[in-house]
Amino acid sequence: MKVGIIGGTGVYDSSWLTAAEELRLQTPYGSVTMMRGRVGENGDDVYFVNRHGPGHHVPPHLVNYRANIWSLHQVGVERIVATAAVGSLSATLFPGMVVLCDQFLDFTKSRSGTFFEGGQHGVVHTDMTDPYCPHLRSILFQHAGASGLSVANGGCYVTTEGPRFETPAEIRAFRILGGDVVGMTSVPEVVLARELGLCYSTVALVTNYAAGISSHYLTHQEVLDLMDQYKTSLNQLIRGSLPLIQQHRDCHCFTHQDGLTK
Ligand code: HPA
């Protein structure tokens, strides 16, 4: 089975893919450049997309989420593992820890968050009971030990519009609402994947305590530094999980809408 990896902040390296080549795809939403390669000698193709584009030049509120997800669908990917840098809303989720998200809260404002815009596709309301694939999450959790990372199996990802960080008042509100971590990219990515019947999992690395919990003002540099420190372990976690991820889908993700032609 073909698997897609969406590399978020600090995760840009696809040199571990063998027989890798760059592809440039045209989608109805714009063009996407991605790497295609394999893991080891055998196995199906793995596709790697940099969420923020080459050189991390696209801020979270301007990422072309629809083109990214559509392009992976177009090449036949059925499962996506995405990485994300997040701030923690709780003392128990510390910097350097991985959260395998199982729920989200959506506080985005200006993004194109659906493939279903009426017209020929009609009105479609996609189920979000399990926005993140439980089967993918359980595979990733099984491999957590080998990567040496501390991993929380589940957590609610609050997606903010960005690109600014949050106020402490917002963070307090998000905690009351049930958020565990905060970041700027999971929505609409997870929603778009679900609309196409793809499995999607977010491997979120806690890079900092959120505003008002952290003892200092936040900077993008501290996020990058933490990602840099843990990117090898994160990579091990995802690579180690790939053989099982590629095997079969033991979930209901694919029963969702897939009425759109590629
Ligand atoms: N807030 C929003 N996005 C983030 C954070 C944060 O604290 N850390 C990393 N990405």
Tab-separated table of C-alpha atoms and ligand atoms in Angstrom:
chain	number	residue	atom	x	y	z
A	1	MET	CA	0.000	0.000	0.000
A	2	LYS	CA	1.247	3.467	-0.839
A	3	VAL	CA	1.927	5.710	2.133
A	4	GLY	CA	2.332	9.492	2.259
A	5	ILE	CA	4.390	11.395	4.780
A	6	ILE	CA	3.745	15.068	5.357
A	7	GLY	CA	6.774	16.632	6.981
A	8	GLY	CA	5.937	19.632	9.122
A	9	THR	CA	8.239	22.166	10.752
A	10	GLY	CA	11.757	20.798	11.115
A	11	VAL	CA	11.050	17.540	9.253
A	12	TYR	CA	12.349	18.090	5.737
A	13	ASP	CA	14.675	15.163	5.166
A	14	SER	CA	13.593	12.476	2.713
A	15	SER	CA	17.130	11.265	1.923
A	16	TRP	CA	16.362	7.980	3.702
A	17	LEU	CA	14.076	6.982	0.839
A	18	THR	CA	15.840	4.704	-1.627
A	19	ALA	CA	15.559	5.173	-5.397
A	20	ALA	CA	14.092	8.587	-4.653
A	21	GLU	CA	12.916	10.944	-7.351
A	22	GLU	CA	11.208	14.323	-7.342
A	23	LEU	CA	7.698	14.570	-8.758
A	24	ARG	CA	5.783	17.695	-9.677
A	25	LEU	CA	2.043	17.144	-9.723
A	26	GLN	CA	-0.727	19.352	-11.022
A	27	THR	CA	-3.938	19.207	-9.009
A	28	PRO	CA	-7.212	21.150	-9.388
A	29	TYR	CA	-5.954	23.247	-6.444
A	30	GLY	CA	-2.410	23.995	-7.572
A	31	SER	CA	0.881	22.207	-8.066
A	32	VAL	CA	2.775	20.158	-5.500
A	33	THR	CA	6.377	19.003	-5.467
A	34	MET	CA	7.020	15.758	-3.625
A	35	MET	CA	9.612	12.994	-3.336
A	36	ARG	CA	8.800	9.415	-4.251
A	37	GLY	CA	10.978	6.552	-3.025
A	38	ARG	CA	11.029	3.282	-1.147
A	39	VAL	CA	12.038	2.033	2.245
A	40	GLY	CA	14.663	-0.666	1.754
A	41	GLU	CA	14.741	-2.877	-1.336
A	42	ASN	CA	11.099	-3.859	-1.513
A	43	GLY	CA	7.773	-2.429	-0.565
A	44	ASP	CA	5.433	0.039	-2.144
A	45	ASP	CA	6.235	3.628	-2.907
A	46	VAL	CA	6.417	6.168	-0.123
A	47	TYR	CA	5.655	9.816	-0.959
A	48	PHE	CA	7.091	12.689	1.019
A	49	VAL	CA	5.578	16.187	0.947
A	50	ASN	CA	6.979	19.202	2.788
A	51	ARG	CA	3.895	20.868	4.224
A	52	HIS	CA	5.466	24.328	4.214
A	53	GLY	CA	7.121	23.929	0.813
A	54	PRO	CA	10.836	23.774	0.048
A	55	GLY	CA	12.777	25.875	2.562
A	56	HIS	CA	9.744	26.280	4.862
A	57	HIS	CA	8.556	29.441	3.127
A	58	VAL	CA	4.768	28.990	3.388
A	59	PRO	CA	3.227	30.023	6.739
A	60	PRO	CA	0.553	27.745	8.274
A	61	HIS	CA	-2.445	29.904	7.303
A	62	LEU	CA	-1.319	29.953	3.636
A	63	VAL	CA	-0.394	26.291	3.176
A	64	ASN	CA	-2.237	24.812	0.194
A	65	TYR	CA	-3.731	21.956	2.216
A	66	ARG	CA	-6.116	20.887	-0.532
A	67	ALA	CA	-3.364	20.589	-3.139
A	68	ASN	CA	-1.129	18.636	-0.731
A	69	ILE	CA	-3.809	16.101	0.217
A	70	TRP	CA	-5.227	15.848	-3.295
A	71	SER	CA	-1.782	15.194	-4.780
A	72	LEU	CA	-1.236	12.275	-2.395
A	73	HIS	CA	-4.666	10.899	-3.262
A	74	GLN	CA	-3.859	11.346	-6.954
A	75	VAL	CA	-0.735	9.153	-6.782
A	76	GLY	CA	-2.689	6.426	-4.993
A	77	VAL	CA	-1.685	7.004	-1.373
A	78	GLU	CA	-4.135	5.441	1.092
A	79	ARG	CA	-2.511	6.314	4.404
A	80	ILE	CA	-0.818	9.503	5.569
A	81	VAL	CA	1.446	10.102	8.548
A	82	ALA	CA	1.954	13.797	9.267
A	83	THR	CA	4.381	15.404	11.675
A	84	ALA	CA	3.655	18.594	13.580
A	85	ALA	CA	5.347	20.838	16.112
A	86	VAL	CA	3.009	21.716	18.971
A	87	GLY	CA	2.879	23.629	22.224
A	88	SER	CA	1.721	21.797	25.336
A	89	LEU	CA	-1.276	22.854	27.411
A	90	SER	CA	-0.404	20.579	30.292
A	91	ALA	CA	2.548	19.934	32.591
A	92	THR	CA	2.326	16.191	31.863
A	93	LEU	CA	3.054	16.678	28.137
A	94	PHE	CA	6.618	17.954	28.206
A	95	PRO	CA	8.907	19.236	25.447
A	96	GLY	CA	10.439	16.314	23.568
A	97	MET	CA	7.353	14.157	24.054
A	98	VAL	CA	5.257	12.851	21.159
A	99	VAL	CA	1.469	13.045	21.173
A	100	LEU	CA	-0.408	10.735	18.791
A	101	CYS	CA	-3.531	12.863	18.416
A	102	ASP	CA	-7.013	11.377	18.455
A	103	GLN	CA	-9.224	14.492	18.475
A	104	PHE	CA	-9.089	18.096	17.358
A	105	LEU	CA	-10.643	21.447	18.160
A	106	ASP	CA	-10.811	23.833	15.210
A	107	PHE	CA	-10.055	27.521	15.764
A	108	THR	CA	-8.921	28.284	12.238
A	109	LYS	CA	-10.574	31.178	10.406
A	110	SER	CA	-9.648	31.654	6.785
A	111	ARG	CA	-8.734	28.285	5.253
A	112	SER	CA	-10.300	26.286	2.457
A	113	GLY	CA	-11.255	23.330	4.589
A	114	THR	CA	-13.208	21.041	2.265
A	115	PHE	CA	-13.219	19.418	-1.164
A	116	PHE	CA	-17.020	19.565	-1.174
A	117	GLU	CA	-18.083	22.998	-2.364
A	118	GLY	CA	-21.548	22.044	-3.576
A	119	GLY	CA	-22.081	22.036	-7.353
A	120	GLN	CA	-21.470	18.634	-8.967
A	121	HIS	CA	-20.404	17.075	-5.648
A	122	GLY	CA	-23.547	18.157	-3.803
A	123	VAL	CA	-23.655	18.737	-0.078
A	124	VAL	CA	-21.493	16.339	1.892
A	125	HIS	CA	-21.110	16.175	5.673
A	126	THR	CA	-18.205	13.919	6.585
A	127	ASP	CA	-18.196	11.997	9.850
A	128	MET	CA	-15.486	13.141	12.279
A	129	THR	CA	-15.993	10.669	15.122
A	130	ASP	CA	-12.479	9.306	14.546
A	131	PRO	CA	-10.718	12.095	12.676
A	132	TYR	CA	-7.305	10.474	13.162
A	133	CYS	CA	-7.059	6.799	12.129
A	134	PRO	CA	-7.102	4.617	15.290
A	135	HIS	CA	-5.291	1.765	13.515
A	136	LEU	CA	-2.438	3.974	12.297
A	137	ARG	CA	-2.157	5.408	15.782
A	138	SER	CA	-1.918	1.974	17.376
A	139	ILE	CA	0.864	0.942	14.941
A	140	LEU	CA	2.804	4.127	15.691
A	141	PHE	CA	2.301	3.597	19.408
A	142	GLN	CA	3.683	0.040	19.177
A	143	HIS	CA	6.912	1.415	17.691
A	144	ALA	CA	7.251	4.245	20.155
A	145	GLY	CA	9.400	2.249	22.552
A	146	ALA	CA	12.028	1.404	19.923
A	147	SER	CA	12.436	5.079	19.013
A	148	GLY	CA	13.248	6.004	22.616
A	149	LEU	CA	10.584	8.705	22.630
A	150	SER	CA	8.000	9.240	25.362
A	151	VAL	CA	4.657	8.946	23.615
A	152	ALA	CA	1.088	9.808	24.668
A	153	ASN	CA	-1.432	7.569	22.904
A	154	GLY	CA	-4.156	10.138	22.283
A	155	GLY	CA	-4.555	13.843	22.756
A	156	CYS	CA	-6.667	16.697	21.506
A	157	TYR	CA	-4.948	19.020	19.009
A	158	VAL	CA	-6.240	22.612	19.095
A	159	THR	CA	-5.615	24.186	15.697
A	160	THR	CA	-5.235	27.952	15.703
A	161	GLU	CA	-5.050	30.209	12.667
A	162	GLY	CA	-1.569	31.551	13.346
A	163	PRO	CA	0.911	32.644	12.352
A	164	ARG	CA	1.026	34.367	15.724
A	165	PHE	CA	1.298	32.338	18.903
A	166	GLU	CA	-1.643	32.329	21.329
A	167	THR	CA	-2.383	34.601	24.263
A	168	PRO	CA	-2.338	33.037	27.742
A	169	ALA	CA	-6.099	33.730	27.925
A	170	GLU	CA	-6.670	31.671	24.781
A	171	ILE	CA	-4.538	28.864	26.186
A	172	ARG	CA	-6.567	28.877	29.431
A	173	ALA	CA	-9.774	28.694	27.373
A	174	PHE	CA	-8.443	25.832	25.225
A	175	ARG	CA	-7.558	23.849	28.346
A	176	ILE	CA	-11.061	24.274	29.727
A	177	LEU	CA	-12.430	23.066	26.387
A	178	GLY	CA	-10.384	19.863	26.521
A	179	GLY	CA	-7.340	20.710	24.405
A	180	ASP	CA	-4.013	18.998	25.127
A	181	VAL	CA	-1.693	20.524	22.548
A	182	VAL	CA	-1.844	23.539	20.261
A	183	GLY	CA	-0.542	23.965	16.744
A	184	MET	CA	-1.411	25.676	13.477
A	185	THR	CA	-1.743	22.938	10.861
A	186	SER	CA	-3.747	19.820	11.730
A	187	VAL	CA	-6.998	21.361	10.521
A	188	PRO	CA	-7.875	21.271	7.678
A	189	GLU	CA	-5.289	18.601	6.757
A	190	VAL	CA	-6.955	15.854	8.788
A	191	VAL	CA	-10.416	16.849	7.546
A	192	LEU	CA	-9.401	16.788	3.886
A	193	ALA	CA	-7.807	13.359	4.289
A	194	ARG	CA	-10.971	12.075	5.937
A	195	GLU	CA	-13.106	13.510	3.122
A	196	LEU	CA	-11.135	11.395	0.635
A	197	GLY	CA	-11.315	8.241	2.756
A	198	LEU	CA	-7.596	8.280	3.554
A	199	CYS	CA	-6.162	7.169	6.893
A	200	TYR	CA	-4.419	10.073	8.566
A	201	SER	CA	-2.330	10.258	11.715
A	202	THR	CA	-0.553	13.173	13.349
A	203	VAL	CA	2.693	12.566	15.171
A	204	ALA	CA	2.930	15.786	17.180
A	205	LEU	CA	6.198	16.657	18.868
A	206	VAL	CA	5.864	18.965	21.863
A	207	THR	CA	8.402	21.728	21.280
A	208	ASN	CA	7.400	24.083	24.097
A	209	TYR	CA	4.905	24.788	26.835
A	210	ALA	CA	2.187	27.057	25.442
A	211	ALA	CA	1.962	30.790	26.152
A	212	GLY	CA	1.335	31.566	29.813
A	213	ILE	CA	2.493	28.084	30.850
A	214	SER	CA	5.990	28.627	29.493
A	215	SER	CA	8.232	30.635	31.791
A	216	HIS	CA	9.436	32.760	28.854
A	217	TYR	CA	8.209	34.468	25.689
A	218	LEU	CA	7.843	32.052	22.778
A	219	THR	CA	10.005	32.139	19.675
A	220	HIS	CA	9.922	30.182	16.435
A	221	GLN	CA	13.602	29.457	17.018
A	222	GLU	CA	12.916	27.396	20.131
A	223	VAL	CA	10.414	25.333	18.126
A	224	LEU	CA	13.038	24.743	15.417
A	225	ASP	CA	15.746	23.913	17.986
A	226	LEU	CA	13.595	21.322	19.722
A	227	MET	CA	12.549	19.772	16.404
A	228	ASP	CA	16.178	19.588	15.398
A	229	GLN	CA	17.039	17.786	18.615
A	230	TYR	CA	14.343	15.126	18.161
A	231	LYS	CA	14.026	14.788	14.388
A	232	THR	CA	16.152	11.619	14.229
A	233	SER	CA	14.006	9.817	16.829
A	234	LEU	CA	10.851	11.052	15.104
A	235	ASN	CA	12.172	9.723	11.833
A	236	GLN	CA	12.965	6.357	13.458
A	237	LEU	CA	9.451	6.155	14.844
A	238	ILE	CA	7.867	6.734	11.436
A	239	ARG	CA	10.314	4.576	9.461
A	240	GLY	CA	10.023	1.728	11.962
A	241	SER	CA	6.240	1.822	11.659
A	242	LEU	CA	6.130	1.897	7.849
A	243	PRO	CA	6.291	-1.869	7.126
A	244	LEU	CA	3.184	-2.462	9.266
A	245	ILE	CA	1.444	0.678	8.022
A	246	GLN	CA	1.919	-0.538	4.441
A	247	GLN	CA	0.364	-3.941	5.119
A	248	HIS	CA	-3.370	-3.452	5.476
A	249	ARG	CA	-6.004	-1.069	6.775
A	250	ASP	CA	-7.852	-2.291	9.830
A	251	CYS	CA	-10.077	0.754	10.245
A	252	HIS	CA	-13.158	2.466	8.889
A	253	CYS	CA	-11.421	5.446	7.316
A	254	PHE	CA	-11.900	4.174	3.765
A	255	THR	CA	-15.660	3.839	4.207
A	256	HIS	CA	-15.890	7.621	4.139
A	257	GLN	CA	-16.678	9.631	1.057
A	258	ASP	CA	-14.587	8.978	-1.984
A	259	GLY	CA	-16.937	10.244	-4.632
A	260	LEU	CA	-14.442	12.639	-6.154
A	261	THR	CA	-12.595	11.747	-9.328
A	262	LYS	CA	-8.822	12.065	-9.292
B	1	HPA	N1	1.394	27.374	19.541
B	1	HPA	C1	1.029	27.172	18.263
B	1	HPA	N2	1.759	26.450	17.418
B	1	HPA	C2	2.881	25.899	17.874
B	1	HPA	C3	3.314	26.066	19.196
B	1	HPA	C4	2.535	26.847	20.083
B	1	HPA	O1	2.847	27.043	21.267
B	1	HPA	N3	4.492	25.391	19.325
B	1	HPA	C5	4.748	24.829	18.110
B	1	HPA	N4	3.780	25.137	17.242
